[in-house]
Amino acid sequence: LCDMSISTSNSTISTRDSGRMSTPRGRSGNRNGTIWDGRSIDIELPKWLLSDNAVKDHLRYHLTGSPRGRKTIFSQIYGKTNCTLKMPSHDNVIRIETTPGKFAIESLRKAKIELENIFLDYLNHDGCIGRLFYDLASSCQYLHPQRGRTCVYQRNPWQPNEMGYMTVIEVPYSHDDNKSHTFHLLSKESRTLSRVRSVGCTIRIVDKRGRVKTNWVACKPYVWVWGHKPGDVDDAVQILND
């Protein structure tokens, strides 16, 4: 049997912070952090993305390897942003470092965006990208300070030039047949989709067999919620919990 409530690891429908907060290093020259004496930031990669050592090693080679003498992806990002990227072997983080100065925060932000774009290509725009973008932003409060009760301000991975508020809700599924249980969200009787649209939001249901598919084994089925106001996304989460 499968529990039909939609929940995350903490409580019903409330989304979890799926990684530790980003770790700014160095000394800020003023309260808004525009002048720094050296700065780096750690972007934590979600556990579902690095499900085992083989997956982690493959990703590391993709980012740091230089096939046929070409520049590594990290080197390409440095050329665009003047930021150095490192992937320590002992931790599931990517460290972004830049030189001191009033533009340091903007350089870090640009490097993180370049990294996200690399992930879009690496994952071949698989349905897991919604969860990935949410997880990266949630773990990186310093670069993503704008938040609602359940959501975070981030780029839309399906339309990367669009900014808005997003959240991710895990969907219950049966381990026996690997099917997610989303019929209660899609049924006309529940009017869930129309109610979500009425508060200015849209959702994508991502699973192994749905309209938006994920082939990433460790990415569990989820609902991706998107809107342009944090209160609207919070309201949509409440509707999905009804």
Tab-separated table of C-alpha atoms in Angstrom:
chain	number	residue	atom	x	y	z
A	1	LEU	CA	0.000	0.000	0.000
A	2	CYS	CA	1.077	3.543	-0.622
A	3	ASP	CA	0.433	6.587	1.541
A	4	MET	CA	-1.631	8.955	-0.573
A	5	SER	CA	-0.620	12.152	1.209
A	6	ILE	CA	1.876	14.316	-0.602
A	7	SER	CA	4.772	14.964	1.696
A	8	THR	CA	8.429	15.721	1.990
A	9	SER	CA	10.907	14.397	4.462
A	10	ASN	CA	9.902	16.857	7.181
A	11	SER	CA	6.128	17.291	7.134
A	12	THR	CA	3.102	17.202	4.902
A	13	ILE	CA	3.652	19.341	1.805
A	14	SER	CA	6.248	21.594	3.433
A	15	THR	CA	9.349	21.432	1.279
A	16	ARG	CA	12.651	20.511	2.768
A	17	ASP	CA	15.891	22.414	2.467
A	18	SER	CA	17.639	19.732	0.479
A	19	GLY	CA	21.208	20.697	1.212
A	20	ARG	CA	23.291	22.764	3.521
A	21	MET	CA	23.453	26.477	2.974
A	22	SER	CA	26.197	27.785	0.738
A	23	THR	CA	29.333	28.668	2.653
A	24	PRO	CA	30.728	32.129	1.926
A	25	ARG	CA	34.403	32.446	2.763
A	26	GLY	CA	36.432	35.578	3.349
A	27	ARG	CA	35.679	38.870	5.036
A	28	SER	CA	32.965	41.186	3.803
A	29	GLY	CA	33.970	44.833	3.564
A	30	ASN	CA	30.478	46.147	4.312
A	31	ARG	CA	27.067	44.930	5.340
A	32	ASN	CA	25.790	44.209	1.833
A	33	GLY	CA	28.903	42.284	0.852
A	34	THR	CA	29.835	44.344	-2.202
A	35	ILE	CA	33.507	44.643	-1.225
A	36	TRP	CA	35.270	41.444	-0.201
A	37	ASP	CA	38.763	40.441	0.872
A	38	GLY	CA	38.673	37.113	-0.956
A	39	ARG	CA	35.536	35.077	-1.415
A	40	SER	CA	34.461	31.582	-2.354
A	41	ILE	CA	31.231	29.699	-2.108
A	42	ASP	CA	30.352	26.002	-1.950
A	43	ILE	CA	27.479	24.718	-4.067
A	44	GLU	CA	26.267	21.418	-2.632
A	45	LEU	CA	25.231	18.770	-5.135
A	46	PRO	CA	22.120	16.805	-4.084
A	47	LYS	CA	22.584	13.210	-2.989
A	48	TRP	CA	20.171	11.883	-5.611
A	49	LEU	CA	22.400	13.345	-8.351
A	50	LEU	CA	25.473	11.569	-6.987
A	51	SER	CA	23.842	8.274	-6.142
A	52	ASP	CA	27.075	6.273	-6.104
A	53	ASN	CA	30.813	6.652	-6.673
A	54	ALA	CA	30.617	5.646	-10.324
A	55	VAL	CA	28.129	8.439	-11.053
A	56	LYS	CA	30.248	10.925	-9.113
A	57	ASP	CA	33.416	9.901	-10.965
A	58	HIS	CA	31.666	10.238	-14.323
A	59	LEU	CA	30.458	13.737	-13.454
A	60	ARG	CA	33.906	14.717	-12.176
A	61	TYR	CA	35.534	13.612	-15.418
A	62	HIS	CA	32.898	15.463	-17.423
A	63	LEU	CA	33.666	18.691	-15.551
A	64	THR	CA	37.429	18.412	-15.091
A	65	GLY	CA	38.609	16.104	-17.873
A	66	SER	CA	40.112	17.458	-21.077
A	67	PRO	CA	39.387	15.013	-23.906
A	68	ARG	CA	41.601	15.465	-26.975
A	69	GLY	CA	43.385	18.395	-25.403
A	70	ARG	CA	40.361	20.671	-25.236
A	71	LYS	CA	39.843	23.005	-22.306
A	72	THR	CA	38.029	21.515	-19.356
A	73	ILE	CA	34.532	22.752	-18.605
A	74	PHE	CA	35.812	24.372	-15.416
A	75	SER	CA	38.454	26.188	-17.506
A	76	GLN	CA	35.798	27.365	-19.932
A	77	ILE	CA	33.747	28.788	-17.060
A	78	TYR	CA	36.865	30.544	-15.741
A	79	GLY	CA	37.362	32.161	-19.131
A	80	LYS	CA	33.828	33.557	-19.019
A	81	THR	CA	33.613	34.590	-15.373
A	82	ASN	CA	37.155	34.803	-13.929
A	83	CYS	CA	36.056	32.283	-11.296
A	84	THR	CA	37.953	29.123	-10.396
A	85	LEU	CA	35.869	25.985	-9.843
A	86	LYS	CA	36.982	22.948	-7.878
A	87	MET	CA	35.294	19.643	-7.041
A	88	PRO	CA	36.909	18.210	-3.880
A	89	SER	CA	37.092	14.431	-3.890
A	90	HIS	CA	35.996	14.130	-0.253
A	91	ASP	CA	32.755	16.102	-0.479
A	92	ASN	CA	29.719	16.496	-2.748
A	93	VAL	CA	30.325	20.161	-3.441
A	94	ILE	CA	31.627	22.365	-6.190
A	95	ARG	CA	33.639	25.270	-4.850
A	96	ILE	CA	33.569	28.532	-6.774
A	97	GLU	CA	36.318	31.029	-6.021
A	98	THR	CA	36.836	34.547	-7.308
A	99	THR	CA	39.159	37.487	-6.723
A	100	PRO	CA	38.349	40.180	-4.148
A	101	GLY	CA	36.466	43.264	-5.238
A	102	LYS	CA	33.063	44.884	-5.414
A	103	PHE	CA	32.048	42.701	-8.361
A	104	ALA	CA	32.926	39.418	-6.646
A	105	ILE	CA	29.333	38.448	-5.849
A	106	GLU	CA	28.286	39.047	-9.456
A	107	SER	CA	31.179	36.917	-10.705
A	108	LEU	CA	30.129	34.070	-8.408
A	109	ARG	CA	26.554	34.374	-9.604
A	110	LYS	CA	27.610	34.229	-13.259
A	111	ALA	CA	29.790	31.184	-12.614
A	112	LYS	CA	26.916	29.409	-10.874
A	113	ILE	CA	24.628	30.143	-13.840
A	114	GLU	CA	27.241	28.766	-16.236
A	115	LEU	CA	27.478	25.658	-14.063
A	116	GLU	CA	23.698	25.224	-14.137
A	117	ASN	CA	23.741	25.498	-17.932
A	118	ILE	CA	26.383	22.767	-18.051
A	119	PHE	CA	24.133	20.547	-15.936
A	120	LEU	CA	21.218	21.113	-18.332
A	121	ASP	CA	23.340	19.723	-21.159
A	122	TYR	CA	24.896	16.973	-19.043
A	123	LEU	CA	21.453	15.705	-18.015
A	124	ASN	CA	20.150	16.138	-21.578
A	125	HIS	CA	17.295	18.269	-20.203
A	126	ASP	CA	15.905	15.256	-18.354
A	127	GLY	CA	12.847	15.875	-16.200
A	128	CYS	CA	15.027	15.891	-13.072
A	129	ILE	CA	16.276	19.405	-13.929
A	130	GLY	CA	13.389	20.999	-12.046
A	131	ARG	CA	14.431	19.251	-8.871
A	132	LEU	CA	18.095	20.017	-9.510
A	133	PHE	CA	17.560	23.761	-9.942
A	134	TYR	CA	15.434	23.852	-6.798
A	135	ASP	CA	18.009	21.884	-4.800
A	136	LEU	CA	20.906	24.059	-5.967
A	137	ALA	CA	19.078	27.256	-5.051
A	138	SER	CA	17.839	25.901	-1.725
A	139	SER	CA	21.343	24.934	-0.677
A	140	CYS	CA	22.712	28.311	-1.721
A	141	GLN	CA	20.951	30.935	0.359
A	142	TYR	CA	23.698	33.495	-0.126
A	143	LEU	CA	23.040	33.695	-3.884
A	144	HIS	CA	19.302	33.021	-3.496
A	145	PRO	CA	18.115	35.145	-0.557
A	146	GLN	CA	14.622	35.778	-1.956
A	147	ARG	CA	12.349	33.081	-0.546
A	148	GLY	CA	8.793	32.335	0.439
A	149	ARG	CA	7.537	29.985	3.092
A	150	THR	CA	8.008	26.972	0.806
A	151	CYS	CA	9.812	28.330	-2.248
A	152	VAL	CA	12.984	29.938	-3.571
A	153	TYR	CA	13.696	32.479	-6.329
A	154	GLN	CA	15.496	30.762	-9.191
A	155	ARG	CA	15.676	30.411	-12.964
A	156	ASN	CA	13.146	28.234	-14.723
A	157	PRO	CA	15.208	25.285	-16.018
A	158	TRP	CA	12.785	24.733	-18.910
A	159	GLN	CA	12.964	28.444	-19.842
A	160	PRO	CA	16.308	29.560	-18.379
A	161	ASN	CA	15.844	33.244	-19.174
A	162	GLU	CA	12.760	33.389	-16.944
A	163	MET	CA	13.018	34.030	-13.211
A	164	GLY	CA	10.397	33.125	-10.630
A	165	TYR	CA	9.635	31.207	-7.465
A	166	MET	CA	9.709	27.428	-7.396
A	167	THR	CA	9.326	24.552	-5.043
A	168	VAL	CA	9.420	20.769	-5.264
A	169	ILE	CA	7.021	18.321	-3.642
A	170	GLU	CA	7.740	14.624	-3.498
A	171	VAL	CA	4.973	12.374	-4.820
A	172	PRO	CA	4.176	9.028	-3.177
A	173	TYR	CA	4.820	6.029	-5.366
A	174	SER	CA	4.674	2.282	-5.167
A	175	HIS	CA	7.999	0.479	-4.900
A	176	ASP	CA	6.373	-2.643	-6.301
A	177	ASP	CA	5.636	-1.268	-9.763
A	178	ASN	CA	7.627	2.008	-9.585
A	179	LYS	CA	4.479	3.990	-10.399
A	180	SER	CA	3.775	7.393	-8.895
A	181	HIS	CA	0.283	8.116	-7.598
A	182	THR	CA	-0.771	11.375	-9.249
A	183	PHE	CA	-4.314	10.605	-10.409
A	184	HIS	CA	-5.758	12.682	-7.558
A	185	LEU	CA	-3.874	15.703	-8.939
A	186	LEU	CA	-5.027	15.219	-12.520
A	187	SER	CA	-8.647	14.191	-12.008
A	188	LYS	CA	-11.339	16.626	-13.146
A	189	GLU	CA	-13.261	16.027	-9.966
A	190	SER	CA	-10.514	17.421	-7.765
A	191	ARG	CA	-10.079	20.562	-9.917
A	192	THR	CA	-6.530	20.711	-8.584
A	193	LEU	CA	-4.946	22.014	-11.779
A	194	SER	CA	-7.534	24.770	-12.275
A	195	ARG	CA	-7.223	25.804	-8.629
A	196	VAL	CA	-3.439	26.004	-8.950
A	197	ARG	CA	-3.788	28.107	-12.097
A	198	SER	CA	-6.254	30.393	-10.310
A	199	VAL	CA	-3.510	31.505	-7.916
A	200	GLY	CA	-1.132	32.232	-10.802
A	201	CYS	CA	0.960	29.063	-10.707
A	202	THR	CA	1.729	26.103	-12.919
A	203	ILE	CA	2.941	22.620	-12.052
A	204	ARG	CA	4.858	19.855	-13.762
A	205	ILE	CA	4.490	16.283	-12.571
A	206	VAL	CA	7.767	14.466	-13.122
A	207	ASP	CA	8.065	10.686	-12.919
A	208	LYS	CA	9.276	7.700	-14.894
A	209	ARG	CA	6.218	7.395	-17.157
A	210	GLY	CA	4.467	10.752	-17.228
A	211	ARG	CA	4.339	13.619	-19.680
A	212	VAL	CA	7.509	15.030	-18.115
A	213	LYS	CA	9.773	12.019	-17.719
A	214	THR	CA	12.931	11.471	-15.752
A	215	ASN	CA	15.307	8.656	-16.502
A	216	TRP	CA	17.600	9.570	-13.625
A	217	VAL	CA	17.281	6.491	-11.431
A	218	ALA	CA	17.728	8.152	-8.045
A	219	CYS	CA	15.366	11.067	-8.759
A	220	LYS	CA	12.068	10.217	-7.083
A	221	PRO	CA	8.760	11.378	-8.624
A	222	TYR	CA	7.913	14.961	-7.750
A	223	VAL	CA	5.676	17.917	-8.496
A	224	TRP	CA	7.449	21.082	-9.599
A	225	VAL	CA	5.512	24.240	-8.698
A	226	TRP	CA	6.231	27.569	-10.412
A	227	GLY	CA	4.935	31.101	-9.964
A	228	HIS	CA	6.039	34.727	-10.001
A	229	LYS	CA	5.116	35.616	-6.421
A	230	PRO	CA	6.208	33.664	-3.337
A	231	GLY	CA	2.740	33.904	-1.801
A	232	ASP	CA	1.196	32.407	-4.927
A	233	VAL	CA	3.513	29.396	-4.761
A	234	ASP	CA	2.794	28.972	-1.065
A	235	ASP	CA	-0.950	29.035	-1.864
A	236	ALA	CA	-0.469	26.445	-4.613
A	237	VAL	CA	1.346	24.190	-2.161
A	238	GLN	CA	-1.612	24.436	0.185
A	239	ILE	CA	-3.997	23.538	-2.644
A	240	LEU	CA	-1.920	20.487	-3.491
A	241	ASN	CA	-2.139	19.463	0.139
A	242	ASP	CA	-5.958	19.678	0.280
